[in-house]
PDB file of C-alpha atoms in Angstrom:
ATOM      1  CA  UNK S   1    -114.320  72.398-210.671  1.00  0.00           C
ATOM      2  CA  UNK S   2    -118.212  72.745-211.708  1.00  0.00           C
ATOM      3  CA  UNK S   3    -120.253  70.681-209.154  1.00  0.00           C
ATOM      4  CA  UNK S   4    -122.655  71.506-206.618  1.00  0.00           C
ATOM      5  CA  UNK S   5    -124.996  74.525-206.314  1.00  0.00           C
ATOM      6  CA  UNK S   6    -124.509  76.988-208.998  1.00  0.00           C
ATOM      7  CA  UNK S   7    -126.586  80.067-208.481  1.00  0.00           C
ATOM      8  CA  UNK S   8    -127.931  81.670-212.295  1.00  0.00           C
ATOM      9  CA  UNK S   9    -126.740  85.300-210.926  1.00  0.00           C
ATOM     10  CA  UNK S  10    -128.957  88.063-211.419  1.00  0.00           C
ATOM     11  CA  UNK S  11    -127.901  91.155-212.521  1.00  0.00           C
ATOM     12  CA  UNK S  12    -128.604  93.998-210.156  1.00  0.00           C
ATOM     13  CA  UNK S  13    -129.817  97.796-211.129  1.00  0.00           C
ATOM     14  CA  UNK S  14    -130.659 100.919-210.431  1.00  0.00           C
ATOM     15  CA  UNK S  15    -134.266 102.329-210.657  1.00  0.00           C
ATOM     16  CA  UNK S  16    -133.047 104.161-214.025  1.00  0.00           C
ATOM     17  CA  UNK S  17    -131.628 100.313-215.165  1.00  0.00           C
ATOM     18  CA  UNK S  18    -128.273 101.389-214.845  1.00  0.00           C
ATOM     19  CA  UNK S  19    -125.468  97.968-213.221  1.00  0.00           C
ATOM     20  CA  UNK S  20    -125.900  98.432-210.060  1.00  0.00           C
ATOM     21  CA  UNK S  21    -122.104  97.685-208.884  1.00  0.00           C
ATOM     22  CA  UNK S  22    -122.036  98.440-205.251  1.00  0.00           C
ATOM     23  CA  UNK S  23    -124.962  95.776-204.807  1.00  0.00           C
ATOM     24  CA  UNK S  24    -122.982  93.235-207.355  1.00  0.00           C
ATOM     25  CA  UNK S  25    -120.518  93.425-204.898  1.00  0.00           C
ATOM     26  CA  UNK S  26    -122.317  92.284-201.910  1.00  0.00           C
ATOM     27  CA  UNK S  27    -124.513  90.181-203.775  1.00  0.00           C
ATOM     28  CA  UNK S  28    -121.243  88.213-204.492  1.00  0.00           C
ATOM     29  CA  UNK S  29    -120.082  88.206-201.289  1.00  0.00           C
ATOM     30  CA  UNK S  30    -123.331  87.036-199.637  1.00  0.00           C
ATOM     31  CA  UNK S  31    -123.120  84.226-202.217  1.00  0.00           C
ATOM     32  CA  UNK S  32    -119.982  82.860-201.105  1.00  0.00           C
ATOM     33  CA  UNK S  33    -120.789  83.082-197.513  1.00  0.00           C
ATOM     34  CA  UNK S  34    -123.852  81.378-197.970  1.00  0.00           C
ATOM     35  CA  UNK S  35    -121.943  78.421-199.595  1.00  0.00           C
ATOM     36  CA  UNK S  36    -122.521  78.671-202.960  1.00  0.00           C
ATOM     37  CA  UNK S  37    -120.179  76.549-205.228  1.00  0.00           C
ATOM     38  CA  UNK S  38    -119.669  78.734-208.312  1.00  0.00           C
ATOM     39  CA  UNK S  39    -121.274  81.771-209.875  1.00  0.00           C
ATOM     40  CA  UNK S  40    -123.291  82.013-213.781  1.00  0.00           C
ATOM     41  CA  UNK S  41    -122.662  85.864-214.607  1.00  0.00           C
ATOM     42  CA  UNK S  42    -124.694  87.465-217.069  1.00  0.00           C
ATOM     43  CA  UNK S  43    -126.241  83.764-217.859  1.00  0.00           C
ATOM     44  CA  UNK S  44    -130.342  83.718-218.766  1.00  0.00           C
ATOM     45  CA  UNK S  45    -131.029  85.462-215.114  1.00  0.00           C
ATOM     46  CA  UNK S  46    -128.665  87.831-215.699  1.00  0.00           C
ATOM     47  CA  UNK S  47    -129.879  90.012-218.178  1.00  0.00           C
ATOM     48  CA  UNK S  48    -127.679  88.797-220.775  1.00  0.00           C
ATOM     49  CA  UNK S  49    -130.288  89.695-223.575  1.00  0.00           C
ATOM     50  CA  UNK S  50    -130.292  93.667-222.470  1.00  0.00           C
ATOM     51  CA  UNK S  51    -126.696  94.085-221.296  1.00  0.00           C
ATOM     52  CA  UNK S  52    -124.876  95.838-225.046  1.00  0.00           C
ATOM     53  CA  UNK S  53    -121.201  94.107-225.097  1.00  0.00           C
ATOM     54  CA  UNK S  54    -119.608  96.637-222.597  1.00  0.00           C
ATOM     55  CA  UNK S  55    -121.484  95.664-220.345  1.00  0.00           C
ATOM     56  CA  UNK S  56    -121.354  92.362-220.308  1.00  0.00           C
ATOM     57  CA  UNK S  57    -118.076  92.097-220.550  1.00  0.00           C
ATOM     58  CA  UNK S  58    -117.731  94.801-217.426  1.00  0.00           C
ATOM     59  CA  UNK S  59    -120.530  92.375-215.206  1.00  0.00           C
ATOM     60  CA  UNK S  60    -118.108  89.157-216.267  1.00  0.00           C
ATOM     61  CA  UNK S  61    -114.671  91.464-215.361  1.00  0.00           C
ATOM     62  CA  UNK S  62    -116.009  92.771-211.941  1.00  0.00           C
ATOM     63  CA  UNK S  63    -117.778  89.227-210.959  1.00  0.00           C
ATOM     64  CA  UNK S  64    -114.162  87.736-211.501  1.00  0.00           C
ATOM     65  CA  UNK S  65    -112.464  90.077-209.496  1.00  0.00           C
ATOM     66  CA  UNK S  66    -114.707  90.378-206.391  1.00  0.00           C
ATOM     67  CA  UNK S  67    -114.442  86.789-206.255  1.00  0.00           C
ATOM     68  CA  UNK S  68    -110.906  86.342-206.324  1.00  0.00           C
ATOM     69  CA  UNK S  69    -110.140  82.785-206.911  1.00  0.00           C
ATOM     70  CA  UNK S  70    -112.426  81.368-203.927  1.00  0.00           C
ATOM     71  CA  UNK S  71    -115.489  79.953-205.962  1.00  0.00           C
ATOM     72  CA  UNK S  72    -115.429  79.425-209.877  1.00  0.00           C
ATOM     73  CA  UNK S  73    -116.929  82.271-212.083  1.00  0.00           C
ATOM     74  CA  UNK S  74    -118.532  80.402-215.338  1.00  0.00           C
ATOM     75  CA  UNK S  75    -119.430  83.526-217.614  1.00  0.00           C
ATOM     76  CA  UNK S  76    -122.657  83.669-219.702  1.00  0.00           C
ATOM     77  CA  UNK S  77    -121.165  84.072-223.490  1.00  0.00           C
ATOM     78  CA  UNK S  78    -124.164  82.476-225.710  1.00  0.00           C
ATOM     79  CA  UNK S  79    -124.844  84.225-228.883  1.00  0.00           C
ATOM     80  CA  UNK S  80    -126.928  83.619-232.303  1.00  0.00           C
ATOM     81  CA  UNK S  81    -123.606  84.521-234.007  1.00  0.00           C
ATOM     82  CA  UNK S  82    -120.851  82.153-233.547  1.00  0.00           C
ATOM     83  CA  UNK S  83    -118.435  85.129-233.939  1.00  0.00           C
ATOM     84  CA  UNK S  84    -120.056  87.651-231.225  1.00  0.00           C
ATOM     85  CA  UNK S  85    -120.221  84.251-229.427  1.00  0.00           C
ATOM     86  CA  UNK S  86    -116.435  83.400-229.967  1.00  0.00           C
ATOM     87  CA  UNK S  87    -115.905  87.373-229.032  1.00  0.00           C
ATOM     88  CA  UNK S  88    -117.685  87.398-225.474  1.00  0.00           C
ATOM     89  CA  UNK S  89    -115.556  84.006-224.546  1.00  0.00           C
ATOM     90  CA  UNK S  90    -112.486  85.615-225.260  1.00  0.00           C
ATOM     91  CA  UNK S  91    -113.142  88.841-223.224  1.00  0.00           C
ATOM     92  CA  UNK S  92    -114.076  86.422-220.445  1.00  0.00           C
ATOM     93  CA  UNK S  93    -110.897  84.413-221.054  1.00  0.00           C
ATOM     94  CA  UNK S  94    -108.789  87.560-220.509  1.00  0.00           C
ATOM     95  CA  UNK S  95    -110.934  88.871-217.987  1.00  0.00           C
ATOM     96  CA  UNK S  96    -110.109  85.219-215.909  1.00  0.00           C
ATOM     97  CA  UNK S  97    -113.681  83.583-215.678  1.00  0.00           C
ATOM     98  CA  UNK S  98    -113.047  79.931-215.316  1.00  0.00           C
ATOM     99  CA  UNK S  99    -114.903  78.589-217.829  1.00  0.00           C
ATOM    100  CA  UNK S 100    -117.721  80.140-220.068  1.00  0.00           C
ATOM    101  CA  UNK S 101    -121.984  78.719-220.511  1.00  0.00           C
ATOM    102  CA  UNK S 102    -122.382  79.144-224.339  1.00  0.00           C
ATOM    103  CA  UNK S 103    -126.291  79.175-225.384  1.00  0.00           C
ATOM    104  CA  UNK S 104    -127.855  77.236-228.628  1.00  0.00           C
ATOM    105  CA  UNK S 105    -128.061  79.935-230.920  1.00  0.00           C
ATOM    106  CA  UNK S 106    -131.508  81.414-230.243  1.00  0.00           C
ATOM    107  CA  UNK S 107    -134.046  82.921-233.126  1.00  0.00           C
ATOM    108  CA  UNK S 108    -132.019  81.776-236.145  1.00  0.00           C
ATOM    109  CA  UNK S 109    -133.007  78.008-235.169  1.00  0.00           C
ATOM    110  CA  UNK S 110    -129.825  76.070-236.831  1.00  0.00           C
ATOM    111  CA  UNK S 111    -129.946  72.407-237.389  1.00  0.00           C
ATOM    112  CA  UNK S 112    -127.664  69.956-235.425  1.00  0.00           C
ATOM    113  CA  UNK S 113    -124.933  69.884-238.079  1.00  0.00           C
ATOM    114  CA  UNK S 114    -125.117  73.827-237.350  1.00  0.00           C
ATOM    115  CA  UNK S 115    -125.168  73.577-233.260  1.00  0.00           C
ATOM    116  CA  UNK S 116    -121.972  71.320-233.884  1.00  0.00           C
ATOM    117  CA  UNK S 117    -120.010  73.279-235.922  1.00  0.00           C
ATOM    118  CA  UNK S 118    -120.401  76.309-233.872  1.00  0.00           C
ATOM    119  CA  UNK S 119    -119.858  75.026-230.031  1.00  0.00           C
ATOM    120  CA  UNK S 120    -116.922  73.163-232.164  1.00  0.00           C
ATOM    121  CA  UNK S 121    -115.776  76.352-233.114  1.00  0.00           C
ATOM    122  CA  UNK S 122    -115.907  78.508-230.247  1.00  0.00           C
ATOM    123  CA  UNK S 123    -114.031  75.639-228.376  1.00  0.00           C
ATOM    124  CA  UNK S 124    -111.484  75.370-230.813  1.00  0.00           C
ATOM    125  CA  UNK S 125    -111.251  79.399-230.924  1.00  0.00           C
ATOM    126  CA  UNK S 126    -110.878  79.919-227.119  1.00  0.00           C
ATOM    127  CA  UNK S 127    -108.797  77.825-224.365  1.00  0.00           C
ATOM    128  CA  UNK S 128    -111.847  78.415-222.376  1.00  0.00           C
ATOM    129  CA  UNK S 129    -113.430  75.291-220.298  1.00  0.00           C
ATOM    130  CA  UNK S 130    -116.898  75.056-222.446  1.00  0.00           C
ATOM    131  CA  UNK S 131    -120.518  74.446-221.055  1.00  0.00           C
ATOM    132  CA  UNK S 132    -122.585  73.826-223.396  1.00  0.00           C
ATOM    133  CA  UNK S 133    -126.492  74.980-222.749  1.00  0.00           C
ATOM    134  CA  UNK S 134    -129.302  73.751-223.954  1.00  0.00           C
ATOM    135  CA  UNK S 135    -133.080  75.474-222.991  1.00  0.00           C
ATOM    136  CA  UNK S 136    -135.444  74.767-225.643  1.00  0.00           C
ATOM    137  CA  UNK S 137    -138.248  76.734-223.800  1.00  0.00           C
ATOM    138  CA  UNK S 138    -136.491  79.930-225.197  1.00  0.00           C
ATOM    139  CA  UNK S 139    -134.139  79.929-227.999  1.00  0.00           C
ATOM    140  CA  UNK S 140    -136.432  77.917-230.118  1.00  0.00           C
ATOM    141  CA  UNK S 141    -133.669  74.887-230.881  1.00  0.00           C
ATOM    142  CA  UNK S 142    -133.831  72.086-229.359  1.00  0.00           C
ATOM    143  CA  UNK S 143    -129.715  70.429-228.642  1.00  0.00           C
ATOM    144  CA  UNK S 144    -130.015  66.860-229.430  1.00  0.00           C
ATOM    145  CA  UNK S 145    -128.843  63.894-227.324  1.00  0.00           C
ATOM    146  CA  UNK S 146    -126.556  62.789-230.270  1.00  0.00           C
ATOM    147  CA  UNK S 147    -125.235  65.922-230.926  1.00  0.00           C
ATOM    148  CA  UNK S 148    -124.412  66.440-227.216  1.00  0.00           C
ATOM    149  CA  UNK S 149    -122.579  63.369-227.316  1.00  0.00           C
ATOM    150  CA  UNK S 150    -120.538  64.286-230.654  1.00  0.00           C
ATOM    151  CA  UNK S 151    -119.638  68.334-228.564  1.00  0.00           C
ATOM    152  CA  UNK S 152    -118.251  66.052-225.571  1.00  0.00           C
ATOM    153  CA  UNK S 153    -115.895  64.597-227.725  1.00  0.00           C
ATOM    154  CA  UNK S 154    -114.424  68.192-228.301  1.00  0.00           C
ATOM    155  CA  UNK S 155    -111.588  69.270-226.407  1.00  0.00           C
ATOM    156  CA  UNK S 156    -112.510  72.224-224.295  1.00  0.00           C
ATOM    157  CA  UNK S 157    -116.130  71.473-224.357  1.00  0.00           C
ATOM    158  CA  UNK S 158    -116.774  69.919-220.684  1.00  0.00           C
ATOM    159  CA  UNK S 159    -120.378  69.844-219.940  1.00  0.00           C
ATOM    160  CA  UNK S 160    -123.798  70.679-220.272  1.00  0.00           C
ATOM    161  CA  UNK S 161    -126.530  72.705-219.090  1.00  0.00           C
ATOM    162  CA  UNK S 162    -129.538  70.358-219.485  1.00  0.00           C
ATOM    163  CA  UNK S 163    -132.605  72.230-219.104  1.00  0.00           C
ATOM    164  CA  UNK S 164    -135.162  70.365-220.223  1.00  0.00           C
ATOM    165  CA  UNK S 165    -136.176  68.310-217.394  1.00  0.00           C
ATOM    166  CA  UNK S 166    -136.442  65.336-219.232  1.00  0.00           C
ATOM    167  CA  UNK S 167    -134.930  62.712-217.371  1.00  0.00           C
ATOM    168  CA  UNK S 168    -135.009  59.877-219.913  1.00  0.00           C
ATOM    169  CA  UNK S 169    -132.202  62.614-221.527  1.00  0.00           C
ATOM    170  CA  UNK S 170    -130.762  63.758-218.439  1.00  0.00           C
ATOM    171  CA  UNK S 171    -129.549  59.315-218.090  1.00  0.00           C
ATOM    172  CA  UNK S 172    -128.531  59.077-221.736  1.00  0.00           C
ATOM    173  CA  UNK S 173    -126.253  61.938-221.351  1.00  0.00           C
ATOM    174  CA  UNK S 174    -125.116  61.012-218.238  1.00  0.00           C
ATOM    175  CA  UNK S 175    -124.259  57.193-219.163  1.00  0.00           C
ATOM    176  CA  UNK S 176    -122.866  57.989-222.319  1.00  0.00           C
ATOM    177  CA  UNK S 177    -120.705  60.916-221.662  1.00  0.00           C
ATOM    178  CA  UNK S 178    -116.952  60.135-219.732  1.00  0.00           C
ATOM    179  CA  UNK S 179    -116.154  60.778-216.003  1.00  0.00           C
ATOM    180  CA  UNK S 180    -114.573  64.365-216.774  1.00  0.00           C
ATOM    181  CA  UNK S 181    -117.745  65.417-218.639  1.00  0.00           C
ATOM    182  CA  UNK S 182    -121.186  67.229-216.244  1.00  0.00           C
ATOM    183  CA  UNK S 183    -123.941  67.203-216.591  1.00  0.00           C
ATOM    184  CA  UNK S 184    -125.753  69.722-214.865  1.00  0.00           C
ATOM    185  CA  UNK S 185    -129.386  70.552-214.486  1.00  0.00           C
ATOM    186  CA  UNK S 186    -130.914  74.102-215.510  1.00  0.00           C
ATOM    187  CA  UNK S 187    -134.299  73.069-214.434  1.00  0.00           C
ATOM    188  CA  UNK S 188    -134.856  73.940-210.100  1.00  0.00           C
ATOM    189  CA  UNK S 189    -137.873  72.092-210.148  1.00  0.00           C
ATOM    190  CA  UNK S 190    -136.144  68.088-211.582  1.00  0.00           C
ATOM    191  CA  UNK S 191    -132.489  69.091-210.103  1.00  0.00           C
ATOM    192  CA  UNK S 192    -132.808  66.273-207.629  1.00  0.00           C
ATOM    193  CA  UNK S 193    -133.941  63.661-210.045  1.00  0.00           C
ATOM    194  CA  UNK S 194    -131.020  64.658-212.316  1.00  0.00           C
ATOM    195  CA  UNK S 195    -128.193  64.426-209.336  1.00  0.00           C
ATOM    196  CA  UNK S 196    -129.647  61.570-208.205  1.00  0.00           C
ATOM    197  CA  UNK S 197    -129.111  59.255-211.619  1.00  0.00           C
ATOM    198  CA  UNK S 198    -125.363  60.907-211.217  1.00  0.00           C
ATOM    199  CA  UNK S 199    -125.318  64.302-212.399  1.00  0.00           C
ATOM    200  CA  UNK S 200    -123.317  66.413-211.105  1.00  0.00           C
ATOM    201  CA  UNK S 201    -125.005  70.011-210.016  1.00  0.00           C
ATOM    202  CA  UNK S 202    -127.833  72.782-210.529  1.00  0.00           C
ATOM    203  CA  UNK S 203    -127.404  75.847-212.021  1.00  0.00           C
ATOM    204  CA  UNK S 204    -130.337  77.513-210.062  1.00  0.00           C
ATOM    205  CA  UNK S 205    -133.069  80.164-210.263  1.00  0.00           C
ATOM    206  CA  UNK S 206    -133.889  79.588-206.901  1.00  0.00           C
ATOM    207  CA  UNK S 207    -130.359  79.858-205.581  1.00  0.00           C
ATOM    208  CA  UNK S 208    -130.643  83.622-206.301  1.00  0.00           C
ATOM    209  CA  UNK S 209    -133.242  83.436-203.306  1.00  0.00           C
ATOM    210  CA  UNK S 210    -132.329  80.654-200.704  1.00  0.00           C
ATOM    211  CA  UNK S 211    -128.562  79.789-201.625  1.00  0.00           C
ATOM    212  CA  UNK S 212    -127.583  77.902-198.536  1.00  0.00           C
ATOM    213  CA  UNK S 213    -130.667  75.372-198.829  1.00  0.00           C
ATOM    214  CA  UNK S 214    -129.661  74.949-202.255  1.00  0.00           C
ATOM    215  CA  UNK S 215    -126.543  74.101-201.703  1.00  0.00           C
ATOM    216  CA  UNK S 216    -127.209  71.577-198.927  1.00  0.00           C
ATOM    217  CA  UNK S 217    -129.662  70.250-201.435  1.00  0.00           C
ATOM    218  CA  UNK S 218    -126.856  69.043-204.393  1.00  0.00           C
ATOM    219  CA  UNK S 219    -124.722  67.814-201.683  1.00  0.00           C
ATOM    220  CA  UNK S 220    -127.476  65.357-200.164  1.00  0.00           C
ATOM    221  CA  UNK S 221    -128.468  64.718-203.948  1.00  0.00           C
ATOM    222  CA  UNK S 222    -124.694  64.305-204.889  1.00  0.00           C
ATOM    223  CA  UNK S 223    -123.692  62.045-202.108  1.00  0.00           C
ATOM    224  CA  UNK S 224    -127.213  59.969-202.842  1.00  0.00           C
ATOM    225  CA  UNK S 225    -128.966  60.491-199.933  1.00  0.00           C
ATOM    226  CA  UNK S 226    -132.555  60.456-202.086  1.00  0.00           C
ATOM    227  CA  UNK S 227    -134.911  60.686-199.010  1.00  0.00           C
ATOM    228  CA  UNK S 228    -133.054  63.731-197.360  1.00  0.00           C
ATOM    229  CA  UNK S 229    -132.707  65.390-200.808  1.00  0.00           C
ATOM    230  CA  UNK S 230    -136.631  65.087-202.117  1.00  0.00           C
ATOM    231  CA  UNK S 231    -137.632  65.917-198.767  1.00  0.00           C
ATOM    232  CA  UNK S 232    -135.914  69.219-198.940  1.00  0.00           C
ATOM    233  CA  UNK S 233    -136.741  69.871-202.534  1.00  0.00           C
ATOM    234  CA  UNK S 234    -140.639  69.144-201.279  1.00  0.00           C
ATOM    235  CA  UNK S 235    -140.024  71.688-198.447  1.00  0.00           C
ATOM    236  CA  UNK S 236    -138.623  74.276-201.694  1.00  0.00           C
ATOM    237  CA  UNK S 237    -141.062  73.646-204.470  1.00  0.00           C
ATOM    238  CA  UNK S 238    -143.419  76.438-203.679  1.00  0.00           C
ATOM    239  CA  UNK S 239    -140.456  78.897-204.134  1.00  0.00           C
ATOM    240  CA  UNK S 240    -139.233  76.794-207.064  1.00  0.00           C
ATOM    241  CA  UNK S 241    -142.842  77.423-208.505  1.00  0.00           C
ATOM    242  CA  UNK S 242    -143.199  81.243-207.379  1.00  0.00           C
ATOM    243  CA  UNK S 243    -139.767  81.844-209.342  1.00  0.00           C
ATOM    244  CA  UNK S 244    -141.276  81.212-212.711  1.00  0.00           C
ATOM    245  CA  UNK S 245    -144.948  82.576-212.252  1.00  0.00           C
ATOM    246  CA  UNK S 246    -143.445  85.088-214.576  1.00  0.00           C
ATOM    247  CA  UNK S 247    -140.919  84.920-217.226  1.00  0.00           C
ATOM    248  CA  UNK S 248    -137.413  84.565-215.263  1.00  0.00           C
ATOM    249  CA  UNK S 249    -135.665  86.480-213.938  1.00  0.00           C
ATOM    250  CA  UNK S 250    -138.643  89.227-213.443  1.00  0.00           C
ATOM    251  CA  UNK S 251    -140.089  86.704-210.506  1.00  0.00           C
ATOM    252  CA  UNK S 252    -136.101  86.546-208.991  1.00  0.00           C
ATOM    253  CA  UNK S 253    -135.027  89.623-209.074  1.00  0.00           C
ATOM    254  CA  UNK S 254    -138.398  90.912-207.231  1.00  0.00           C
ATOM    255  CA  UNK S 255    -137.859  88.590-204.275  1.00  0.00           C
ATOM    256  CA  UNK S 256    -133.908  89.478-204.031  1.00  0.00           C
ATOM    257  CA  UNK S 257    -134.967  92.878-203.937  1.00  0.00           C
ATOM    258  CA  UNK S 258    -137.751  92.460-201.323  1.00  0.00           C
ATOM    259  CA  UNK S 259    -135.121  90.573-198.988  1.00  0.00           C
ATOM    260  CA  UNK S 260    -133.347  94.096-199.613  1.00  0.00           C
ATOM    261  CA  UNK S 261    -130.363  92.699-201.415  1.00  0.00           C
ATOM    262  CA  UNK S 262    -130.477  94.764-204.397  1.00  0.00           C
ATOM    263  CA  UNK S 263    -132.705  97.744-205.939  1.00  0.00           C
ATOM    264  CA  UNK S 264    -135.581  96.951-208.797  1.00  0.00           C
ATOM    265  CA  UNK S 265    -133.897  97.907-212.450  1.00  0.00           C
ATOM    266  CA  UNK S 266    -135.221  95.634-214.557  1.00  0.00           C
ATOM    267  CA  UNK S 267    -134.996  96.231-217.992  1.00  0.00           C
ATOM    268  CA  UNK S 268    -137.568  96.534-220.990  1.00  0.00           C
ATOM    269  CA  UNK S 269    -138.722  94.550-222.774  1.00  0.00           C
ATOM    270  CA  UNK S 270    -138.615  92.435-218.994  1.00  0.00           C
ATOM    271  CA  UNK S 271    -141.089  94.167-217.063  1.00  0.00           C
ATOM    272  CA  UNK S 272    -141.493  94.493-213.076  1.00  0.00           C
ATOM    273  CA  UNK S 273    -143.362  91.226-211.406  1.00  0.00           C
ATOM    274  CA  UNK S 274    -147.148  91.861-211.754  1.00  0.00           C
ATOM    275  CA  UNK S 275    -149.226  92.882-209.033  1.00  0.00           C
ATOM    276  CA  UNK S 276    -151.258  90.264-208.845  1.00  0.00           C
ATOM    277  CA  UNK S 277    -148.281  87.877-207.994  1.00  0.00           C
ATOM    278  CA  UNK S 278    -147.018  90.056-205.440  1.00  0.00           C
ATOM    279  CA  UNK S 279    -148.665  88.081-202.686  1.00  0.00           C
ATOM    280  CA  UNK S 280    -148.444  84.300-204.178  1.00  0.00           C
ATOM    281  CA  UNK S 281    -144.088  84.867-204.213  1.00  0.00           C
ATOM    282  CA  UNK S 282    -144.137  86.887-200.634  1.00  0.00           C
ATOM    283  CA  UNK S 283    -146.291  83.868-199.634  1.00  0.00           C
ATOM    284  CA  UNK S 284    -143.427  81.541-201.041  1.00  0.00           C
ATOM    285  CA  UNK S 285    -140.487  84.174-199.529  1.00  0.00           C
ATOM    286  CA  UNK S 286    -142.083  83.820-196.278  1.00  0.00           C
ATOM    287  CA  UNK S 287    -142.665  79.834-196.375  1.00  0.00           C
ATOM    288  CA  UNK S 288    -138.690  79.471-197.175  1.00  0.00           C
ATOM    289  CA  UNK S 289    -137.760  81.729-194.384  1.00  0.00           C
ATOM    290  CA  UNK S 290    -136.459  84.677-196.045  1.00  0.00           C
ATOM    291  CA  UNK S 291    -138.803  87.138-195.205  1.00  0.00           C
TER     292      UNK S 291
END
């Protein structure tokens, strides 16, 4: 069910920051036409930090129902308190997301013994297909290898969001995990490399901007066609690049709104991209094609 290109949704908004609906809606639909494979709402890119619990459970609700069955919906329900966390991933149980991402608790920094016992509990609390998610960079706690392999063990826990880059990981997990387990990248710029050693998708920044290249991208990586797939990931590592010049998503949601897919809400404390990397991501828009 979770394979392929798996676009880290952003979150579109008024001017005033208020959810944007009408352009969720045809953001979702351009998505699927495109060929996306399945859909992160409210993950990292979405906003998930600003959106209060209404909110986020309204994004989750309304991403579900505009896509009706015809792609999977895997809803962003990460929290540094196992029992909001358990809370969001039963709203997107009822609300029919297909499986849920669920964070490292951020901030608090919890050792491994605590990272177990609350992925272990959210699975156990919630018949909800579990992706575990693991991003160092910004939560402050790094998900261990060996603790990764103890979650997998966990009924309802199915994969992982590995985005570290780290390759040397990325094998370990993926040779010591079973068949029904993914492992999926959350780093653009290493997808490839992952996909390549046998992993089984991208949940991508970039996707936001150039969806059907990305997806043709984890199918060439997935089938192990190496040279076609690092050829095209050469051809998309400037955008790759120009979607983290800033903190993510301000660099995505600038370039979705300058191909006129959504309006510019972002909100505080996420400012709007800088001036002075206006050009630099046009540059990058305009190299992929999309403006």
């Amino acid at each position: 069910m979770i394979r392929g290109s798996i676009v880290a949704l952003v979150t579109p908004m008024t001017p005033d920051n208020a959810l944007d609906w009408d352009s969720l809606e045809r953001l979702v639909e351009w998505h699927i036409e495109q060929g996306t494979n399945a859909l992160v709402a409210v993950g990292t890119t979405g906003e998930s930090a600003t959106l209060d619990f209404k909110e986020h459970k309204q994004v989750i609700k309304r991403v579900v129902e505009q896509v009706k069955g015809r792609i999977p919906v895997i809803a962003g329900t990460g929290a540094n308190s196992t029992a909001e966390a358990v809370e969001l991933t039963q709203s997107a149980k009822d609300s029919g997301a297909d499986a849920c991402l669920s964070v490292t608790p951020y901030y608090n920094k919890p050792t491994q013994e605590g990272l177990f016992l609350h992925h272990d509990y959210i699975a156990k609390a919630v018949a909800l297909p579990q992706l575990l998610y693991n991003v160092p960079g910004r939560t402050g706690v790094d998900m261990l290898p060996e603790t990764v392999l103890r979650l997998a063990q966990v009924p309802n826990i199915v994969g992982i969001k590995e985005a570290t880059g780290d390759m040397v990981r990325a094998r370990t997990l993926i040779e010591n995990t079973g068949k029904d387990f993914v492992v999926i990248s959350g780093d653009d710029a290493t997808a490839v490399e992952l996909m390549l050693l046998g992993g089984d998708g991208d949940i991508s920044v970039t996707a936001n901007v150039v969806p059907k290249a990305i997806a043709r991208l984890c199918q060439l990586a997935i089938d192990g066609k190496a040279d076609d797939a690092r050829a095209l990931n050469d051809e998309l590592m400037p955008l790759h690049k120009a979607m983290f010049v800033e903190s993510n998503p301000i660099p995505a949601k600038w370039a979705v709104q300058q191909m006129g897919l959504i309006q510019g809400g972002i909100r505080l404390p996420m400012t709007p991209l800088s001036e002075q990397f206006h050009e630099p991501v046009r540059a990058a828009l305009v190299n992929a094609g999309v403006l």
